[in-house]
């Protein structure tokens, strides 16, 4: 398995699961909770270590750590701590399950996860979904979505993107022309061409296609998508294009907009900070600083408060100024 090394959270050493379990029990026992201890331990251990702590907690006290966190904590802080405790392998499957359950579908979550995960990660999500929820993820998603948005999600779920092996310039030229004719040159857009090309070609091929597209049309492909499509399909196409250009830049932008303006989209903020903390949060921080003229750390500091803020800042792992 490909190991990411650009996370802000790494294995804590020297690690003692029992000592951590004891410290957490003490922090939550009796009247009032020592939130500081809880957040410090959980944000500075990696996910694998958190699972060991949960197991030690049950061994020593016969209690479920996640249940205790839920009964002792509240609000966004509780959501963040419980999210940190979710086993890494199930994190995305769980997020997708909750995005497609009950009334209304959370298209934002489907878009973010399926546009940004690698084919190997998507295969894993489908497998885990089947094991954990005894349901087929693709069936669930097609049952709740429609149109070209649904088709592109299905293409991404196949996880059959071409591998990155050498780029054929003739095919680059051809794809760029096809997209140009399907978008800018046509009354109404031939969405299917966009779906097939953006959903199946290799990353390095598509990066060349985007350059070539700009040369041919005078527009960035994002501008064409913005003009020619709308709604959920537009958001998904843009997310796919941005992730092909740079996954960390895509997440930097996602974080920026989760905190921009009035009110914070805490679900997105928590999901991205937790899911990328051991993967590429250092790269995301760098892109954030580069593209938004302030650091992720300062933005979180300004936009959140209390224990929730302390925990997020620890996950962020430092400032970039």
XYZ file of N, CA, C and O in Angstrom, residues 88-185:
392
model
N -9.663 4.300 10.518
C -9.339 4.951 9.249
C -9.970 4.242 8.049
O -10.499 4.886 7.137
N -9.952 2.914 8.077
C -10.406 2.181 6.893
C -11.899 2.377 6.619
O -12.373 2.227 5.503
N -12.643 2.745 7.687
C -14.097 2.855 7.532
C -14.548 4.313 7.386
O -15.714 4.589 7.106
N -13.626 5.241 7.536
C -13.989 6.668 7.602
C -14.809 7.123 6.390
O -15.887 7.704 6.529
N -14.301 6.861 5.183
C -14.986 7.318 3.967
C -16.310 6.594 3.746
O -17.310 7.202 3.367
N -16.312 5.280 3.989
C -17.532 4.502 3.802
C -18.624 5.022 4.735
O -19.784 5.184 4.345
N -18.231 5.329 5.955
C -19.174 5.852 6.947
C -19.710 7.219 6.509
O -20.911 7.491 6.594
N -18.825 8.071 6.033
C -19.251 9.406 5.575
C -20.230 9.290 4.408
O -21.234 10.009 4.334
N -19.951 8.370 3.481
C -20.845 8.176 2.328
C -22.186 7.606 2.773
O -23.235 8.016 2.295
N -22.146 6.665 3.697
C -23.404 6.078 4.188
C -24.305 7.169 4.753
O -25.509 7.200 4.495
N -23.701 8.073 5.524
C -24.508 9.133 6.127
C -24.919 10.206 5.123
O -25.898 10.904 5.331
N -24.181 10.287 4.030
C -24.531 11.264 2.987
C -25.730 10.794 2.163
O -26.412 11.601 1.543
N -25.974 9.474 2.146
C -27.076 8.982 1.306
C -28.174 8.317 2.115
O -28.925 7.516 1.605
N -28.261 8.682 3.384
C -29.321 8.017 4.149
C -30.480 8.972 4.413
O -30.299 10.169 4.572
N -31.673 8.404 4.436
C -32.847 9.182 4.814
C -33.209 10.269 3.839
O -32.929 10.168 2.644
N -33.830 11.300 4.354
C -34.348 12.363 3.498
C -33.221 13.229 2.968
O -32.396 13.723 3.724
N -33.180 13.384 1.643
C -32.173 14.267 1.057
C -30.809 13.630 1.047
O -30.416 12.919 1.960
N -30.082 13.888 -0.015
C -28.739 13.343 -0.170
C -27.754 14.487 -0.035
O -28.003 15.579 -0.536
N -26.643 14.247 0.648
C -25.628 15.278 0.770
C -24.644 15.148 -0.404
O -23.645 14.438 -0.317
N -24.966 15.851 -1.501
C -24.159 15.746 -2.721
C -22.734 16.227 -2.508
O -21.807 15.747 -3.142
N -22.586 17.192 -1.599
C -21.263 17.752 -1.326
C -20.284 16.669 -0.862
O -19.127 16.627 -1.292
N -20.768 15.766 0.001
C -19.919 14.693 0.524
C -19.578 13.681 -0.574
O -18.427 13.248 -0.708
N -20.574 13.314 -1.383
C -20.328 12.380 -2.490
C -19.274 12.959 -3.418
O -18.343 12.271 -3.850
N -19.435 14.246 -3.733
C -18.521 14.936 -4.648
C -17.108 14.958 -4.091
O -16.152 14.562 -4.753
N -16.986 15.413 -2.845
C -15.659 15.561 -2.242
C -14.910 14.231 -2.179
O -13.737 14.146 -2.551
N -15.576 13.192 -1.729
C -14.884 11.913 -1.553
C -14.583 11.245 -2.895
O -13.456 10.833 -3.156
N -15.582 11.167 -3.773
C -15.349 10.420 -5.015
C -14.465 11.159 -6.010
O -13.807 10.541 -6.839
N -14.402 12.485 -5.915
C -13.506 13.229 -6.812
C -12.055 13.151 -6.355
O -11.137 13.217 -7.170
N -11.830 12.986 -5.054
C -10.463 13.157 -4.535
C -9.732 11.855 -4.225
O -8.511 11.848 -4.101
N -10.457 10.744 -4.079
C -9.780 9.502 -3.683
C -9.163 8.793 -4.885
O -9.681 8.882 -5.998
N -8.070 8.093 -4.644
C -7.402 7.349 -5.714
C -8.254 6.131 -6.087
O -9.079 5.684 -5.277
N -8.036 5.548 -7.285
C -8.788 4.337 -7.649
C -8.664 3.237 -6.585
O -9.650 2.592 -6.250
N -7.467 3.048 -6.039
C -7.278 2.017 -5.004
C -8.123 2.336 -3.765
O -8.721 1.435 -3.156
N -8.170 3.610 -3.402
C -8.976 4.019 -2.248
C -10.465 3.782 -2.516
O -11.200 3.328 -1.634
N -10.902 4.077 -3.735
C -12.320 3.873 -4.087
C -12.682 2.380 -4.044
O -13.736 2.006 -3.516
N -11.805 1.529 -4.556
C -12.060 0.079 -4.491
C -12.211 -0.353 -3.034
O -13.110 -1.133 -2.694
N -11.341 0.166 -2.194
C -11.385 -0.155 -0.770
C -12.684 0.317 -0.126
O -13.310 -0.420 0.650
N -13.112 1.524 -0.452
C -14.363 2.067 0.095
C -15.541 1.155 -0.276
O -16.386 0.834 0.562
N -15.584 0.704 -1.541
C -16.692 -0.149 -1.997
C -16.727 -1.470 -1.222
O -17.784 -1.943 -0.816
N -15.540 -2.034 -1.024
C -15.407 -3.292 -0.291
C -15.866 -3.159 1.153
O -16.642 -3.967 1.667
N -15.360 -2.109 1.816
C -15.704 -1.865 3.218
C -17.199 -1.594 3.348
O -17.853 -2.084 4.280
N -17.759 -0.851 2.401
C -19.184 -0.516 2.433
C -20.015 -1.795 2.416
O -20.956 -1.959 3.192
N -19.626 -2.700 1.548
C -20.328 -3.973 1.419
C -20.212 -4.797 2.709
O -21.198 -5.324 3.219
N -18.998 -4.867 3.246
C -18.774 -5.633 4.484
C -19.528 -5.045 5.667
O -20.196 -5.750 6.408
N -19.400 -3.733 5.847
C -19.943 -3.088 7.042
C -21.448 -2.890 6.988
O -22.134 -2.995 7.992
N -21.959 -2.536 5.800
C -23.365 -2.145 5.710
C -24.198 -3.128 4.888
O -25.382 -2.902 4.667
N -23.561 -4.199 4.432
C -24.236 -5.226 3.645
C -25.081 -4.620 2.530
O -26.244 -4.982 2.335
N -24.486 -3.649 1.864
C -25.184 -2.996 0.757
C -24.154 -2.606 -0.295
O -22.972 -2.429 0.014
N -24.634 -2.494 -1.531
C -23.759 -2.125 -2.633
C -23.763 -0.599 -2.765
O -24.819 0.002 -2.973
N -22.582 -0.009 -2.613
C -22.481 1.453 -2.621
C -22.999 2.054 -3.923
O -23.722 3.053 -3.919
N -22.650 1.425 -5.038
C -23.095 1.952 -6.334
C -24.630 1.961 -6.433
O -25.230 2.955 -6.855
N -25.274 0.870 -5.990
C -26.745 0.819 -6.000
C -27.328 1.924 -5.132
O -28.307 2.577 -5.504
N -26.742 2.114 -3.966
C -27.224 3.149 -3.040
C -27.121 4.528 -3.683
O -28.036 5.344 -3.590
N -25.976 4.782 -4.322
C -25.762 6.102 -4.928
C -26.670 6.312 -6.137
O -27.260 7.381 -6.302
N -26.829 5.286 -6.973
C -27.694 5.467 -8.149
C -29.157 5.623 -7.729
O -29.924 6.306 -8.400
N -29.517 5.015 -6.602
C -30.882 5.158 -6.104
C -31.205 6.562 -5.636
O -32.370 6.961 -5.576
N -30.162 7.346 -5.294
C -30.388 8.669 -4.707
C -29.979 9.832 -5.610
O -30.090 10.989 -5.218
N -29.438 9.528 -6.799
C -28.958 10.600 -7.674
C -29.523 10.380 -9.077
O -30.112 9.339 -9.354
N -29.323 11.352 -9.958
C -29.855 11.186 -11.316
C -29.033 11.962 -12.333
O -28.129 12.730 -11.974
N -29.368 11.736 -13.592
C -28.787 12.520 -14.679
C -27.300 12.331 -14.847
O -26.725 11.309 -14.478
N -26.668 13.364 -15.420
C -25.230 13.298 -15.699
C -24.411 13.276 -14.417
O -23.310 12.714 -14.382
N -24.925 13.881 -13.362
C -24.257 13.844 -12.052
C -24.100 12.380 -11.621
O -23.008 11.931 -11.244
N -25.208 11.639 -11.718
C -25.182 10.220 -11.373
C -24.189 9.453 -12.259
O -23.406 8.639 -11.771
N -24.201 9.739 -13.562
C -23.336 8.993 -14.482
C -21.859 9.194 -14.150
O -21.076 8.249 -14.164
N -21.486 10.441 -13.849
C -20.076 10.694 -13.526
C -19.700 10.011 -12.203
O -18.611 9.456 -12.073
N -20.615 10.024 -11.232
C -20.341 9.314 -9.975
C -20.111 7.825 -10.250
O -19.190 7.212 -9.702
N -20.941 7.252 -11.105
C -20.803 5.828 -11.429
C -19.466 5.552 -12.120
O -18.777 4.589 -11.798
N -19.082 6.431 -13.050
C -17.779 6.282 -13.721
C -16.653 6.312 -12.673
O -15.755 5.471 -12.679
N -16.712 7.276 -11.746
C -15.673 7.384 -10.712
C -15.679 6.160 -9.792
O -14.627 5.690 -9.353
N -16.865 5.627 -9.512
C -16.975 4.442 -8.655
C -16.364 3.191 -9.297
O -16.002 2.251 -8.600
N -16.276 3.171 -10.633
C -15.658 2.005 -11.290
C -14.175 1.943 -10.962
O -13.552 0.887 -11.037
N -13.592 3.093 -10.599
C -12.183 3.161 -10.199
C -11.279 2.533 -11.266
O -10.359 1.787 -10.956
N -11.602 2.820 -12.527
C -10.814 2.263 -13.630
C -10.010 3.308 -14.387
O -9.767 3.162 -15.576
N -9.638 4.379 -13.709
C -8.848 5.407 -14.385
C -7.567 4.804 -14.953
O -6.942 3.961 -14.313
N -7.199 5.225 -16.164
C -5.976 4.706 -16.789
C -4.769 4.946 -15.886
O -4.663 5.999 -15.267
N -3.858 3.971 -15.832
C -2.649 4.184 -15.030
C -1.747 5.232 -15.682
O -1.830 5.482 -16.888
N -0.924 5.877 -14.855
C -0.009 6.911 -15.355
C 1.207 6.278 -16.008
O 2.225 6.066 -15.360
N 1.117 5.953 -17.276
C 2.305 5.427 -17.971
C 2.489 6.164 -19.297
O 1.764 5.925 -20.250
N 3.422 7.092 -19.296
C 3.715 7.823 -20.532
C 2.498 8.529 -21.098
O 1.367 8.055 -20.946
N 2.711 9.666 -21.760
C 1.600 10.428 -22.319
C 1.710 10.439 -23.836
O 2.770 10.699 -24.394
N 0.604 10.116 -24.500
C 0.549 10.101 -25.954
C 0.046 11.466 -26.431
O -1.132 11.787 -26.277
N 0.969 12.274 -26.967
C 0.616 13.650 -27.348
C -0.515 13.722 -28.382
O -1.310 14.651 -28.366
N -0.585 12.732 -29.266
C -1.654 12.729 -30.271
C -3.020 12.581 -29.597
O -3.990 13.251 -29.962
N -3.072 11.715 -28.575
C -4.326 11.527 -27.836
C -4.665 12.756 -26.988
O -5.834 13.104 -26.815
N -3.630 13.409 -26.483
C -3.832 14.650 -25.723
C -4.528 15.672 -26.611
O -5.555 16.254 -26.245
N -3.969 15.872 -27.805
C -4.525 16.802 -28.791
C -5.980 16.431 -29.110
O -6.871 17.286 -29.110
N -6.202 15.153 -29.348
C -7.536 14.669 -29.705
C -8.551 14.926 -28.589
O -9.637 15.458 -28.839
N -8.193 14.577 -27.347
C -9.107 14.788 -26.214
C -9.412 16.272 -26.013
O -10.550 16.651 -25.732
N -8.383 17.103 -26.136
C -8.576 18.545 -25.958
C -9.546 19.078 -27.016
O -10.440 19.879 -26.709
N -9.401 18.613 -28.257
C -10.303 19.026 -29.339
C -11.731 18.550 -29.082
O -12.695 19.294 -29.274
N -11.861 17.312 -28.639
C -13.190 16.753 -28.341
C -13.884 17.582 -27.260
O -15.060 17.933 -27.375
N -13.145 17.914 -26.193
C -13.722 18.718 -25.111
C -14.093 20.116 -25.602
O -15.132 20.659 -25.241
N -13.233 20.675 -26.443
C -13.489 22.010 -26.988
C -14.775 21.999 -27.822
O -15.653 22.845 -27.661
N -14.899 20.985 -28.671
C -16.101 20.882 -29.507
C -17.345 20.581 -28.682
O -18.436 21.046 -28.969
N -17.172 19.792 -27.615
C -18.315 19.414 -26.777
C -18.789 20.569 -25.904
O -19.951 20.640 -25.526
N -17.867 21.481 -25.582
C -18.211 22.584 -24.683
C -18.388 23.896 -25.391
O -19.494 24.285 -25.755
N -17.287 24.567 -25.639
C -17.323 25.919 -26.187
C -18.001 26.018 -27.559
O -18.643 27.009 -27.857
N -17.812 25.013 -28.419
C -18.269 25.166 -29.795
C -19.694 24.708 -30.015
O -20.211 24.797 -31.108
